[in-house]
Short mmCIF file of C-alpha atoms in Angstrom, two decimals:
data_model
loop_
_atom_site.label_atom_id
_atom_site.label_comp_id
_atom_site.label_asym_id
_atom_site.label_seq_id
_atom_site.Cartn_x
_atom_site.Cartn_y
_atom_site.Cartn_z
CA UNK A 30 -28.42 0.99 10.38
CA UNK A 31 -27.10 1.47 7.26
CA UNK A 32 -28.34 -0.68 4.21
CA UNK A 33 -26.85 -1.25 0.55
CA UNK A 34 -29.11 -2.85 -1.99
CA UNK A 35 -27.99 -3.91 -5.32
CA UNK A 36 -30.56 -4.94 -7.94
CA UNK A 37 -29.90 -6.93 -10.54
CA UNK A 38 -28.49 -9.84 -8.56
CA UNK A 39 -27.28 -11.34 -11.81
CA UNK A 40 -27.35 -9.83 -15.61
CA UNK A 41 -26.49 -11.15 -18.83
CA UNK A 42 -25.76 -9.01 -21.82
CA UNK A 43 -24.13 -9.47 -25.28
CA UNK A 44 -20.89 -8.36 -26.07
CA UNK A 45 -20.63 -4.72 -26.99
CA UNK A 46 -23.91 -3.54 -24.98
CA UNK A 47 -23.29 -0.46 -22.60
CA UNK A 48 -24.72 -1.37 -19.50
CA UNK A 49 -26.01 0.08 -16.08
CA UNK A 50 -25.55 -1.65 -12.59
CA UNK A 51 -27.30 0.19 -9.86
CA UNK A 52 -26.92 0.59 -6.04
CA UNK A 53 -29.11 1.97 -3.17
CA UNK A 54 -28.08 3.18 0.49
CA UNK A 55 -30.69 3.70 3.26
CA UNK A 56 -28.32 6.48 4.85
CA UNK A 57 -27.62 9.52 2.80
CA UNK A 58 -25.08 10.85 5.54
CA UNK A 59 -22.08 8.91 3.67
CA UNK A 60 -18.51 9.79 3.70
CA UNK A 61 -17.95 8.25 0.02
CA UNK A 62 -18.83 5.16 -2.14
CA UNK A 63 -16.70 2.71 -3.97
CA UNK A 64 -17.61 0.17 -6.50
CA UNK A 65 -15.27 -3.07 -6.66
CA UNK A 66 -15.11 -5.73 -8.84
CA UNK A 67 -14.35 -9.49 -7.64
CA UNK A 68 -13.26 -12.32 -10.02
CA UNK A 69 -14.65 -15.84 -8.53
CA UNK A 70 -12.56 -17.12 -5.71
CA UNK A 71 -10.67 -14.05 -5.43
CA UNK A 72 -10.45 -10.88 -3.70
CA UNK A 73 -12.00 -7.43 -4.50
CA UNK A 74 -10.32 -4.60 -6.58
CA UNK A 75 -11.12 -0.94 -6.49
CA UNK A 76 -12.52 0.66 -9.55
CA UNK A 77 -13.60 3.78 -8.57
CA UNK A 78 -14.13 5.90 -5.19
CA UNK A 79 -16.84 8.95 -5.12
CA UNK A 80 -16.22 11.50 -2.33
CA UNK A 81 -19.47 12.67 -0.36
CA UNK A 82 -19.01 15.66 -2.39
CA UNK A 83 -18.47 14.68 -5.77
CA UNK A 84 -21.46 13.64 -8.28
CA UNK A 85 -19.12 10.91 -10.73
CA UNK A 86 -16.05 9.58 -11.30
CA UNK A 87 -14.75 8.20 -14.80
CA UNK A 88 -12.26 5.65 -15.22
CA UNK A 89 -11.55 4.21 -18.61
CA UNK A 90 -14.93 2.71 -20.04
CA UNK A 91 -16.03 2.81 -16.48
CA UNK A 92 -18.65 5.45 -14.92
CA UNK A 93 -19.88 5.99 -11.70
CA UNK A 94 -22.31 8.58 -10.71
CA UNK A 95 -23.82 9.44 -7.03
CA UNK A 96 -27.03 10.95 -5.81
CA UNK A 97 -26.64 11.65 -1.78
CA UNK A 98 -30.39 12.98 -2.09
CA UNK A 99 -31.61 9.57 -3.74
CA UNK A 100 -29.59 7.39 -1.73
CA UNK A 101 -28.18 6.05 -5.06
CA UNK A 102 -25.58 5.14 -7.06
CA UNK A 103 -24.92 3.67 -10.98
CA UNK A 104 -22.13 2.00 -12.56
CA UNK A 105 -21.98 2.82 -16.21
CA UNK A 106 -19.93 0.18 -18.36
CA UNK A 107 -19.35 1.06 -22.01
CA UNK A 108 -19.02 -1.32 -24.60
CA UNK A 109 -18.63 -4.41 -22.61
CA UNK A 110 -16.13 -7.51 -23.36
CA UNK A 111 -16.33 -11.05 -21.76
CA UNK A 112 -13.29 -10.10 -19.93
CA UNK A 113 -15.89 -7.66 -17.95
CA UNK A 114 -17.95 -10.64 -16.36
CA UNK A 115 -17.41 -10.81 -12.57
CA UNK A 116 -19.39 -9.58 -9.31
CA UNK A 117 -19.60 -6.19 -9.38
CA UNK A 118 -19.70 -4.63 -5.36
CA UNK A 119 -20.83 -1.06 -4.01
CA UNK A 120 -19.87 -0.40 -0.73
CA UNK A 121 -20.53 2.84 1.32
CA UNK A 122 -18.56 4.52 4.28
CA UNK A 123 -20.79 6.22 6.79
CA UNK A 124 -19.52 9.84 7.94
CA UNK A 125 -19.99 8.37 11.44
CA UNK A 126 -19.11 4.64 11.46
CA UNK A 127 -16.39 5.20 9.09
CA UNK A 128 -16.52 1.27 8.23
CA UNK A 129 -17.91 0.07 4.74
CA UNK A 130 -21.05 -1.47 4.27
CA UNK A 131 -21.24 -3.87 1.64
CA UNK A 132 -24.26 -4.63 -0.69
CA UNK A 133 -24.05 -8.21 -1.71
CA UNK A 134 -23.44 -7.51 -5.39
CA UNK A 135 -24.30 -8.11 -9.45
CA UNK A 136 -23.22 -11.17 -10.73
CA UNK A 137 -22.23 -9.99 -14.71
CA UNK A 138 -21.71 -12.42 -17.76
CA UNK A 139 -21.01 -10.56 -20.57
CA UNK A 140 -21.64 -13.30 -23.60
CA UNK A 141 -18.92 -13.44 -26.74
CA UNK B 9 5.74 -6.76 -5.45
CA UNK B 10 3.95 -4.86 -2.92
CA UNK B 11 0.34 -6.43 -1.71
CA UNK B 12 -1.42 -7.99 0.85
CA UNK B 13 -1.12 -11.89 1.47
CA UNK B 14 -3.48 -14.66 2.67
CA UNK B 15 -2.62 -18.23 3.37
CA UNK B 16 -3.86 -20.59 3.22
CA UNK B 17 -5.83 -20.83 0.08
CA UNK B 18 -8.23 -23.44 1.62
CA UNK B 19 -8.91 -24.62 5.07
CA UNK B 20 -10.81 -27.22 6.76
CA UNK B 21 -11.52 -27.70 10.42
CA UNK B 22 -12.60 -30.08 12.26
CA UNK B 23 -15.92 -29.63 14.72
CA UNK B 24 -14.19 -28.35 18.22
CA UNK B 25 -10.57 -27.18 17.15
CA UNK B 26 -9.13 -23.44 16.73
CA UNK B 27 -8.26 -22.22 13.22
CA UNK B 28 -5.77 -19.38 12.59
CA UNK B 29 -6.03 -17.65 9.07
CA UNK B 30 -2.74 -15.48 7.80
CA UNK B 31 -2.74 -11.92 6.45
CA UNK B 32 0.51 -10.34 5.80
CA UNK B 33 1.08 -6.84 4.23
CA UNK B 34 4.34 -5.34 2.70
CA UNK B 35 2.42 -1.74 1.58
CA UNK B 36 3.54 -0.02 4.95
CA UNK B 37 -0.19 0.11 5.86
CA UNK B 38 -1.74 1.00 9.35
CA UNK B 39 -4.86 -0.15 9.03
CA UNK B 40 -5.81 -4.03 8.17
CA UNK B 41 -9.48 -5.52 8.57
CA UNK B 42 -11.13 -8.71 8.29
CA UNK B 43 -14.18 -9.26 6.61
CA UNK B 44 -16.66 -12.43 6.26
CA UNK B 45 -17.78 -13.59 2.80
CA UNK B 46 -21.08 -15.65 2.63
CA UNK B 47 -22.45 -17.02 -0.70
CA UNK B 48 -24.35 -14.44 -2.96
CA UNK B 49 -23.59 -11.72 -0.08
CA UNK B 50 -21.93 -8.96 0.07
CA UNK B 51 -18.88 -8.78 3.40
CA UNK B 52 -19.86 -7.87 6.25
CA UNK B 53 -16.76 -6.27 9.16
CA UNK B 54 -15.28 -8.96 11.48
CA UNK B 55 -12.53 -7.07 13.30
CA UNK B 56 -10.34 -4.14 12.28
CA UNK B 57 -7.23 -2.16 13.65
CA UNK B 58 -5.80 0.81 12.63
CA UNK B 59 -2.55 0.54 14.42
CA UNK B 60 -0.34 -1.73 16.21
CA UNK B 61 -1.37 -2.92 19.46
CA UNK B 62 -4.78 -1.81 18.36
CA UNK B 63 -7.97 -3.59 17.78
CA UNK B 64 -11.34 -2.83 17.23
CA UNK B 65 -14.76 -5.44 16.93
CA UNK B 66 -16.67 -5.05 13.86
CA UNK B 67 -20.43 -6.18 12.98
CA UNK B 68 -19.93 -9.78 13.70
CA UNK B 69 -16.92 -10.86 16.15
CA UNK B 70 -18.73 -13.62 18.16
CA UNK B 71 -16.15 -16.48 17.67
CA UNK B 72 -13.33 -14.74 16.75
CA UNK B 73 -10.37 -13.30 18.18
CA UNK B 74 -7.42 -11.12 16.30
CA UNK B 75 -4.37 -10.08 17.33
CA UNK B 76 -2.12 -6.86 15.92
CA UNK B 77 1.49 -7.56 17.29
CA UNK B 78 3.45 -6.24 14.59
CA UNK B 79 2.15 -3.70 11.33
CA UNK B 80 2.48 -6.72 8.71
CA UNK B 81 0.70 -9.31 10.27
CA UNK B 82 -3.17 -9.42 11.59
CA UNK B 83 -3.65 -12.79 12.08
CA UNK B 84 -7.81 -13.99 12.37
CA UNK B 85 -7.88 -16.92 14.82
CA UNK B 86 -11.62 -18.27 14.06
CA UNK B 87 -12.43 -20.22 17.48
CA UNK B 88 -14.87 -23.07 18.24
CA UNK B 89 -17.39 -20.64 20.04
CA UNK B 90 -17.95 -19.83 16.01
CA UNK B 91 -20.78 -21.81 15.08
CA UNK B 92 -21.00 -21.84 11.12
CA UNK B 93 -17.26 -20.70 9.95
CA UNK B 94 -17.96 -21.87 6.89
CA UNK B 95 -17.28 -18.54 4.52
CA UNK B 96 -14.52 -17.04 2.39
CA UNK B 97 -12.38 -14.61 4.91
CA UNK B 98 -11.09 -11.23 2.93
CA UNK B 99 -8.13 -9.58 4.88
CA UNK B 100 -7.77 -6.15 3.58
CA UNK B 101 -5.72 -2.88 4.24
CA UNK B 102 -5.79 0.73 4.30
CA UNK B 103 -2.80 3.48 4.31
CA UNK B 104 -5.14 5.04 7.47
CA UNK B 105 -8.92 4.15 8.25
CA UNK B 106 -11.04 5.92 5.52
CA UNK B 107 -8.54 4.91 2.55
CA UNK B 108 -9.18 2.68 -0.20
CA UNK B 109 -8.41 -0.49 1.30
CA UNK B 110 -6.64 -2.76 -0.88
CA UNK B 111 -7.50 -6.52 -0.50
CA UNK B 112 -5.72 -10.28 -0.48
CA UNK B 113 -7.46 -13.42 -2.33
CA UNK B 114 -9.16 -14.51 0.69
CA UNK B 115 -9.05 -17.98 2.27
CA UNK B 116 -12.22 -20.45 1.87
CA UNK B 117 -12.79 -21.82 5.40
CA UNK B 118 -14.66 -25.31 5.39
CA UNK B 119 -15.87 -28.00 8.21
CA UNK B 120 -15.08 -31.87 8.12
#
């Protein structure tokens, strides 16, 4: 069964810092991974999808790159602003299962 | 605006009774899911359909029932056979299975 892992449950970083979230996946056999964003008490937002065969994808200040052969992914966020903090979420569709699979997330405060 | 909507905001139930949660869609969507939010974790797949008339169980259906009468609505009746409904429910949709889904601002489910 597939399993997503996402380490740092919770960071803290200064304004400004460029920072790296990072997600794992037990099954490499994925159809494509997306990273969402949810603000507290709300729903989740898409900020970027990676096909099985693409390596990143680049939107704005965000960065997401994927290693099938690893079994992981990283969220690159440049020059973060308070407006930033929120639960970052990777999720992963399996080729087979074609369902996501959530891991439980990265809780980020970005401090002023 | 086009979007997917939940109602209520907040819900409380009582120990024995039948709760129905709302999703309604306006995006011409085929696909709508339900998904189970527990604290610090990541969602995990109630039910899904990917047409009318269609309905699939995800990971964790025990105590749940949905129904898909008309492409808007995909209503999430959470029954007393569920023993700890307490969660935030995420209703999302899809164009077709496979798509980015696009989600609502969830309901927060409580007990009395």
């Amino acid at each position: 069964k597939q399993e997503v892992t996402q380490i740092p449950a919770a960071l803290s970083v200064p304004e400004g810092e460029n920072l790296v979230l990072n997600c794992s996946f037990t099954d490499s056999a994925i159809y494509n991974l997306q990273w969402f964003r949810q603000d507290p008490g709300k729903g989740l937002t898409s900020l970027l999808l990676i096909q099985s065969s693409q390596r990143e994808q680049t939107s704005g200040r965000l960065n997401a790159s994927l290693d099938k052969s690893s079994g992981r992914s990283t969220l690159y966020i440049a020059a973060s602003q308070p407006g930033d903090s929120a639960t970052y979420l990777c999720a992963v569709t399996l080729g087979s299962a074609r369902q996501l699979t959530f891991g439980s997330g990265t809780q980020l405060t970005v401090l002023p | 605006d086009g979007g997917i909507t939940q109602s209520p905001k907040y819900l409380f139930r009582k120990e024995g009774q039948n709760v129905t949660l709302s999703c309604e869609q306006n995006l011409n969507h085929d696909a709508m899911y339900w998904y189970r939010q527990d604290p610090g974790q990541g969602l995990r797949l109630i039910y899904y359909s990917q047409i009318v008339n269609d309905f699939q169980k995800g990971d964790i259906a025990e105590g749940y029932s949905v129904s898909r009468e008309k492409k808007e609505s995909f209503p999430l009746t959470v029954t007393s056979a569920q023993k700890n409904p307490t969660a935030f429910y995420l209703c999302a949709s899809s164009i077709v299975r496979n798509q980015p889904q696009h989600f609502g601002d969830g309901t927060r489910l409580s007990i009395l």
